[in-house]
PDB file of C-alpha atoms and ligand atoms in Angstrom:
ATOM      1  CA  UNK F   1     -10.534   1.225  13.437  1.00  0.00           C
ATOM      2  CA  UNK F   2     -10.830   0.904   9.702  1.00  0.00           C
ATOM      3  CA  UNK F   3      -7.740   0.741   7.508  1.00  0.00           C
ATOM      4  CA  UNK F   4      -7.828   0.948   3.740  1.00  0.00           C
ATOM      5  CA  UNK F   5      -5.058  -0.882   1.932  1.00  0.00           C
ATOM      6  CA  UNK F   6      -4.578   0.366  -1.611  1.00  0.00           C
ATOM      7  CA  UNK F   7      -2.567  -1.634  -4.098  1.00  0.00           C
ATOM      8  CA  UNK F   8      -1.659  -0.337  -7.497  1.00  0.00           C
ATOM      9  CA  UNK F   9      -0.948  -1.931 -10.864  1.00  0.00           C
ATOM     10  CA  UNK F  10       0.150  -5.549 -11.178  1.00  0.00           C
ATOM     11  CA  UNK F  11      -0.161  -6.184  -7.460  1.00  0.00           C
ATOM     12  CA  UNK F  12      -3.204  -8.361  -8.221  1.00  0.00           C
ATOM     13  CA  UNK F  13      -0.701 -10.864  -9.625  1.00  0.00           C
ATOM     14  CA  UNK F  14       1.376 -11.149  -6.466  1.00  0.00           C
ATOM     15  CA  UNK F  15       1.815 -14.814  -5.688  1.00  0.00           C
ATOM     16  CA  UNK F  16       2.720 -15.670  -9.265  1.00  0.00           C
ATOM     17  CA  UNK F  17       4.350 -12.459 -10.565  1.00  0.00           C
ATOM     18  CA  UNK F  18       8.159 -12.509 -10.320  1.00  0.00           C
ATOM     19  CA  UNK F  19       8.061 -14.699  -7.182  1.00  0.00           C
ATOM     20  CA  UNK F  20      11.834 -14.351  -6.722  1.00  0.00           C
ATOM     21  CA  UNK F  21      11.222 -10.638  -6.037  1.00  0.00           C
ATOM     22  CA  UNK F  22       7.728 -10.522  -4.567  1.00  0.00           C
ATOM     23  CA  UNK F  23       7.288 -13.960  -2.969  1.00  0.00           C
ATOM     24  CA  UNK F  24       4.556 -16.533  -3.465  1.00  0.00           C
ATOM     25  CA  UNK F  25       1.957 -15.430  -0.922  1.00  0.00           C
ATOM     26  CA  UNK F  26      -1.235 -13.967  -2.395  1.00  0.00           C
ATOM     27  CA  UNK F  27      -2.948 -10.902  -0.985  1.00  0.00           C
ATOM     28  CA  UNK F  28      -6.060 -12.944  -0.303  1.00  0.00           C
ATOM     29  CA  UNK F  29      -4.202 -15.340   1.975  1.00  0.00           C
ATOM     30  CA  UNK F  30      -2.316 -12.468   3.636  1.00  0.00           C
ATOM     31  CA  UNK F  31      -5.620 -10.612   4.200  1.00  0.00           C
ATOM     32  CA  UNK F  32      -7.118 -13.735   5.772  1.00  0.00           C
ATOM     33  CA  UNK F  33      -4.230 -14.040   8.203  1.00  0.00           C
ATOM     34  CA  UNK F  34      -4.263 -10.305   9.094  1.00  0.00           C
ATOM     35  CA  UNK F  35      -8.014 -10.460   9.694  1.00  0.00           C
ATOM     36  CA  UNK F  36      -7.347 -13.387  12.006  1.00  0.00           C
ATOM     37  CA  UNK F  37      -4.471 -11.627  13.814  1.00  0.00           C
ATOM     38  CA  UNK F  38      -6.339  -8.319  14.184  1.00  0.00           C
ATOM     39  CA  UNK F  39     -10.015  -9.146  14.633  1.00  0.00           C
ATOM     40  CA  UNK F  40     -10.805  -5.682  15.997  1.00  0.00           C
ATOM     41  CA  UNK F  41      -9.589  -3.854  12.907  1.00  0.00           C
ATOM     42  CA  UNK F  42     -11.639  -3.531   9.786  1.00  0.00           C
ATOM     43  CA  UNK F  43      -9.311  -4.032   6.873  1.00  0.00           C
ATOM     44  CA  UNK F  44     -10.391  -3.198   3.363  1.00  0.00           C
ATOM     45  CA  UNK F  45      -8.308  -3.994   0.326  1.00  0.00           C
ATOM     46  CA  UNK F  46      -8.628  -2.117  -2.940  1.00  0.00           C
ATOM     47  CA  UNK F  47      -6.505  -2.976  -5.948  1.00  0.00           C
ATOM     48  CA  UNK F  48      -6.573  -1.374  -9.342  1.00  0.00           C
ATOM     49  CA  UNK F  49      -4.385  -1.314 -12.402  1.00  0.00           C
ATOM     50  CA  UNK F  50      -5.795   2.128 -13.265  1.00  0.00           C
ATOM     51  CA  UNK F  51      -4.490   5.426 -11.951  1.00  0.00           C
ATOM     52  CA  UNK F  52      -7.877   7.200 -12.028  1.00  0.00           C
ATOM     53  CA  UNK F  53      -9.593   4.344 -10.189  1.00  0.00           C
ATOM     54  CA  UNK F  54      -7.010   4.596  -7.396  1.00  0.00           C
ATOM     55  CA  UNK F  55      -7.630   8.356  -7.134  1.00  0.00           C
ATOM     56  CA  UNK F  56     -11.410   7.822  -7.104  1.00  0.00           C
ATOM     57  CA  UNK F  57     -11.034   5.305  -4.301  1.00  0.00           C
ATOM     58  CA  UNK F  58      -8.829   7.576  -2.178  1.00  0.00           C
ATOM     59  CA  UNK F  59     -11.423  10.349  -2.577  1.00  0.00           C
ATOM     60  CA  UNK F  60     -14.274   7.968  -1.807  1.00  0.00           C
ATOM     61  CA  UNK F  61     -12.774   6.491   1.358  1.00  0.00           C
ATOM     62  CA  UNK F  62     -10.731   9.335   2.875  1.00  0.00           C
ATOM     63  CA  UNK F  63     -13.523  10.486   5.222  1.00  0.00           C
ATOM     64  CA  UNK F  64     -14.514   6.973   6.257  1.00  0.00           C
ATOM     65  CA  UNK F  65     -11.232   5.311   7.162  1.00  0.00           C
ATOM     66  CA  UNK F  66      -8.737   5.938   9.964  1.00  0.00           C
ATOM     67  CA  UNK F  67      -5.650   5.408   7.829  1.00  0.00           C
ATOM     68  CA  UNK F  68      -4.343   4.310   4.454  1.00  0.00           C
ATOM     69  CA  UNK F  69      -1.646   1.790   3.663  1.00  0.00           C
ATOM     70  CA  UNK F  70      -0.632   2.288   0.066  1.00  0.00           C
ATOM     71  CA  UNK F  71       1.557   0.437  -2.369  1.00  0.00           C
ATOM     72  CA  UNK F  72       0.959   2.235  -5.631  1.00  0.00           C
ATOM     73  CA  UNK F  73       3.303  -0.128  -7.501  1.00  0.00           C
ATOM     74  CA  UNK F  74       4.975   1.573 -10.453  1.00  0.00           C
ATOM     75  CA  UNK F  75       2.698   4.620 -10.026  1.00  0.00           C
ATOM     76  CA  UNK F  76       4.650   5.380  -6.847  1.00  0.00           C
ATOM     77  CA  UNK F  77       7.498   6.504  -9.067  1.00  0.00           C
ATOM     78  CA  UNK F  78       5.485   8.466 -11.613  1.00  0.00           C
ATOM     79  CA  UNK F  79       2.037   9.571 -10.504  1.00  0.00           C
ATOM     80  CA  UNK F  80       1.719  13.226  -9.561  1.00  0.00           C
ATOM     81  CA  UNK F  81      -2.044  12.665  -9.719  1.00  0.00           C
ATOM     82  CA  UNK F  82      -2.074   9.987  -7.007  1.00  0.00           C
ATOM     83  CA  UNK F  83       0.251  12.022  -4.813  1.00  0.00           C
ATOM     84  CA  UNK F  84      -2.028  15.059  -5.295  1.00  0.00           C
ATOM     85  CA  UNK F  85      -5.013  12.952  -4.186  1.00  0.00           C
ATOM     86  CA  UNK F  86      -3.086  11.881  -1.073  1.00  0.00           C
ATOM     87  CA  UNK F  87      -2.244  15.504  -0.292  1.00  0.00           C
ATOM     88  CA  UNK F  88      -5.842  16.101   0.696  1.00  0.00           C
ATOM     89  CA  UNK F  89      -5.977  13.103   3.035  1.00  0.00           C
ATOM     90  CA  UNK F  90      -5.711  14.143   6.662  1.00  0.00           C
ATOM     91  CA  UNK F  91      -5.282  10.615   8.045  1.00  0.00           C
ATOM     92  CA  UNK F  92      -2.011   8.709   8.471  1.00  0.00           C
ATOM     93  CA  UNK F  93      -0.613   7.263   5.256  1.00  0.00           C
ATOM     94  CA  UNK F  94       1.920   4.450   5.352  1.00  0.00           C
ATOM     95  CA  UNK F  95       3.715   3.576   2.133  1.00  0.00           C
ATOM     96  CA  UNK F  96       4.685  -0.053   1.636  1.00  0.00           C
ATOM     97  CA  UNK F  97       6.764  -1.747  -1.038  1.00  0.00           C
ATOM     98  CA  UNK F  98       7.239  -5.485  -1.033  1.00  0.00           C
ATOM     99  CA  UNK F  99      10.707  -5.210  -2.515  1.00  0.00           C
ATOM    100  CA  UNK F 100      13.537  -2.948  -1.463  1.00  0.00           C
ATOM    101  CA  UNK F 101      13.078  -0.332  -4.181  1.00  0.00           C
ATOM    102  CA  UNK F 102      16.456   1.226  -3.297  1.00  0.00           C
ATOM    103  CA  UNK F 103      18.275  -1.976  -4.166  1.00  0.00           C
ATOM    104  CA  UNK F 104      16.668  -2.133  -7.605  1.00  0.00           C
ATOM    105  CA  UNK F 105      16.789  -0.054 -10.803  1.00  0.00           C
ATOM    106  CA  UNK F 106      17.369   3.648 -10.298  1.00  0.00           C
ATOM    107  CA  UNK F 107      13.925   4.614 -11.628  1.00  0.00           C
ATOM    108  CA  UNK F 108      12.413   2.856  -8.600  1.00  0.00           C
ATOM    109  CA  UNK F 109      14.451   4.837  -6.085  1.00  0.00           C
ATOM    110  CA  UNK F 110      12.166   7.844  -6.151  1.00  0.00           C
ATOM    111  CA  UNK F 111       8.665   7.746  -4.697  1.00  0.00           C
ATOM    112  CA  UNK F 112       6.250  10.639  -5.139  1.00  0.00           C
ATOM    113  CA  UNK F 113       4.203   9.197  -2.273  1.00  0.00           C
ATOM    114  CA  UNK F 114       7.016   8.994   0.298  1.00  0.00           C
ATOM    115  CA  UNK F 115       6.980  12.736   1.163  1.00  0.00           C
ATOM    116  CA  UNK F 116       3.289  12.427   2.063  1.00  0.00           C
ATOM    117  CA  UNK F 117       3.664   9.269   4.096  1.00  0.00           C
ATOM    118  CA  UNK F 118       4.182   9.100   7.800  1.00  0.00           C
ATOM    119  CA  UNK F 119       6.382   6.061   7.293  1.00  0.00           C
ATOM    120  CA  UNK F 120       7.702   3.943   4.445  1.00  0.00           C
ATOM    121  CA  UNK F 121       8.346   0.240   4.734  1.00  0.00           C
ATOM    122  CA  UNK F 122      10.299  -1.398   1.952  1.00  0.00           C
ATOM    123  CA  UNK F 123      11.822  -4.777   1.302  1.00  0.00           C
ATOM    124  CA  UNK F 124       9.950  -6.779   3.931  1.00  0.00           C
ATOM    125  CA  UNK F 125       7.547  -8.509   1.569  1.00  0.00           C
ATOM    126  CA  UNK F 126       4.022  -9.058   2.898  1.00  0.00           C
ATOM    127  CA  UNK F 127       5.354  -8.549   6.402  1.00  0.00           C
ATOM    128  CA  UNK F 128       5.654  -4.860   5.570  1.00  0.00           C
ATOM    129  CA  UNK F 129       1.857  -4.554   5.462  1.00  0.00           C
ATOM    130  CA  UNK F 130       1.585  -6.320   8.794  1.00  0.00           C
ATOM    131  CA  UNK F 131       4.165  -3.960  10.302  1.00  0.00           C
ATOM    132  CA  UNK F 132       2.132  -1.029   8.984  1.00  0.00           C
ATOM    133  CA  UNK F 133      -1.081  -2.412  10.529  1.00  0.00           C
ATOM    134  CA  UNK F 134       0.697  -2.985  13.851  1.00  0.00           C
ATOM    135  CA  UNK F 135       2.110   0.529  13.804  1.00  0.00           C
ATOM    136  CA  UNK F 136      -1.285   2.083  13.059  1.00  0.00           C
ATOM    137  CA  UNK F 137      -2.944  -0.001  15.749  1.00  0.00           C
ATOM    138  CA  UNK F 138      -0.569   1.392  18.362  1.00  0.00           C
ATOM    139  CA  UNK F 139      -0.681   4.905  17.025  1.00  0.00           C
ATOM    140  CA  UNK F 140      -4.376   5.511  16.466  1.00  0.00           C
TER     141      UNK F 140
HETATM  142  C1  DQA W 201       6.580  -2.420  -5.860  1.00  0.00           C
HETATM  143  C2  DQA W 201       7.855  -1.804  -6.433  1.00  0.00           C
HETATM  144  C3  DQA W 201       7.549  -1.058  -7.719  1.00  0.00           C
HETATM  145  O1  DQA W 201       8.739  -0.492  -8.254  1.00  0.00           O
HETATM  146  C4  DQA W 201       6.964  -2.011  -8.738  1.00  0.00           C
HETATM  147  O2  DQA W 201       6.630  -1.312  -9.913  1.00  0.00           O
HETATM  148  C5  DQA W 201       5.805  -2.771  -8.212  1.00  0.00           C
HETATM  149  C6  DQA W 201       5.900  -3.324  -6.875  1.00  0.00           C
HETATM  150  C7  DQA W 201       6.870  -3.259  -4.597  1.00  0.00           C
HETATM  151  O3  DQA W 201       5.920  -3.531  -3.876  1.00  0.00           O
HETATM  152  O4  DQA W 201       8.010  -3.659  -4.370  1.00  0.00           O
HETATM  153  O5  DQA W 201       4.826  -3.005  -8.911  1.00  0.00           O
HETATM  154  O6  DQA W 201       5.688  -1.381  -5.490  1.00  0.00           O
END
């Protein structure tokens, strides 16, 4: 099984960016531990700060992977274009947010990706990605 994790803008700075909200673990170290925990799953991580690059990647990988885990960062709240790209994905999509977006500013309460996702995991930090992987492993 191959899972594509897509991270949107500013998520490349996780580990040092607002650690009181997002924690201090980097994606590289989290990826290493997930790869170790789930040796039979192929995990690919794509991060971009650019909306079009995220859309290109969804289009490029949607036939090849079994599922997507996506945290589109701030684009989750604004990008019709990314949600349109996800509309033509016929594989499970799990939306993850490190922070509990519902506990934060009102503009973060709405996600344009949530209606397309099979499940949304918020507020569990990096563990949210692991929960998503575990869920997909059992489901697919
Ligand atoms: C985030 C929440 C978004 O509102 C924010 O813009 C991010 C990170 C999260 O993982 O909690 O960049 O997606």
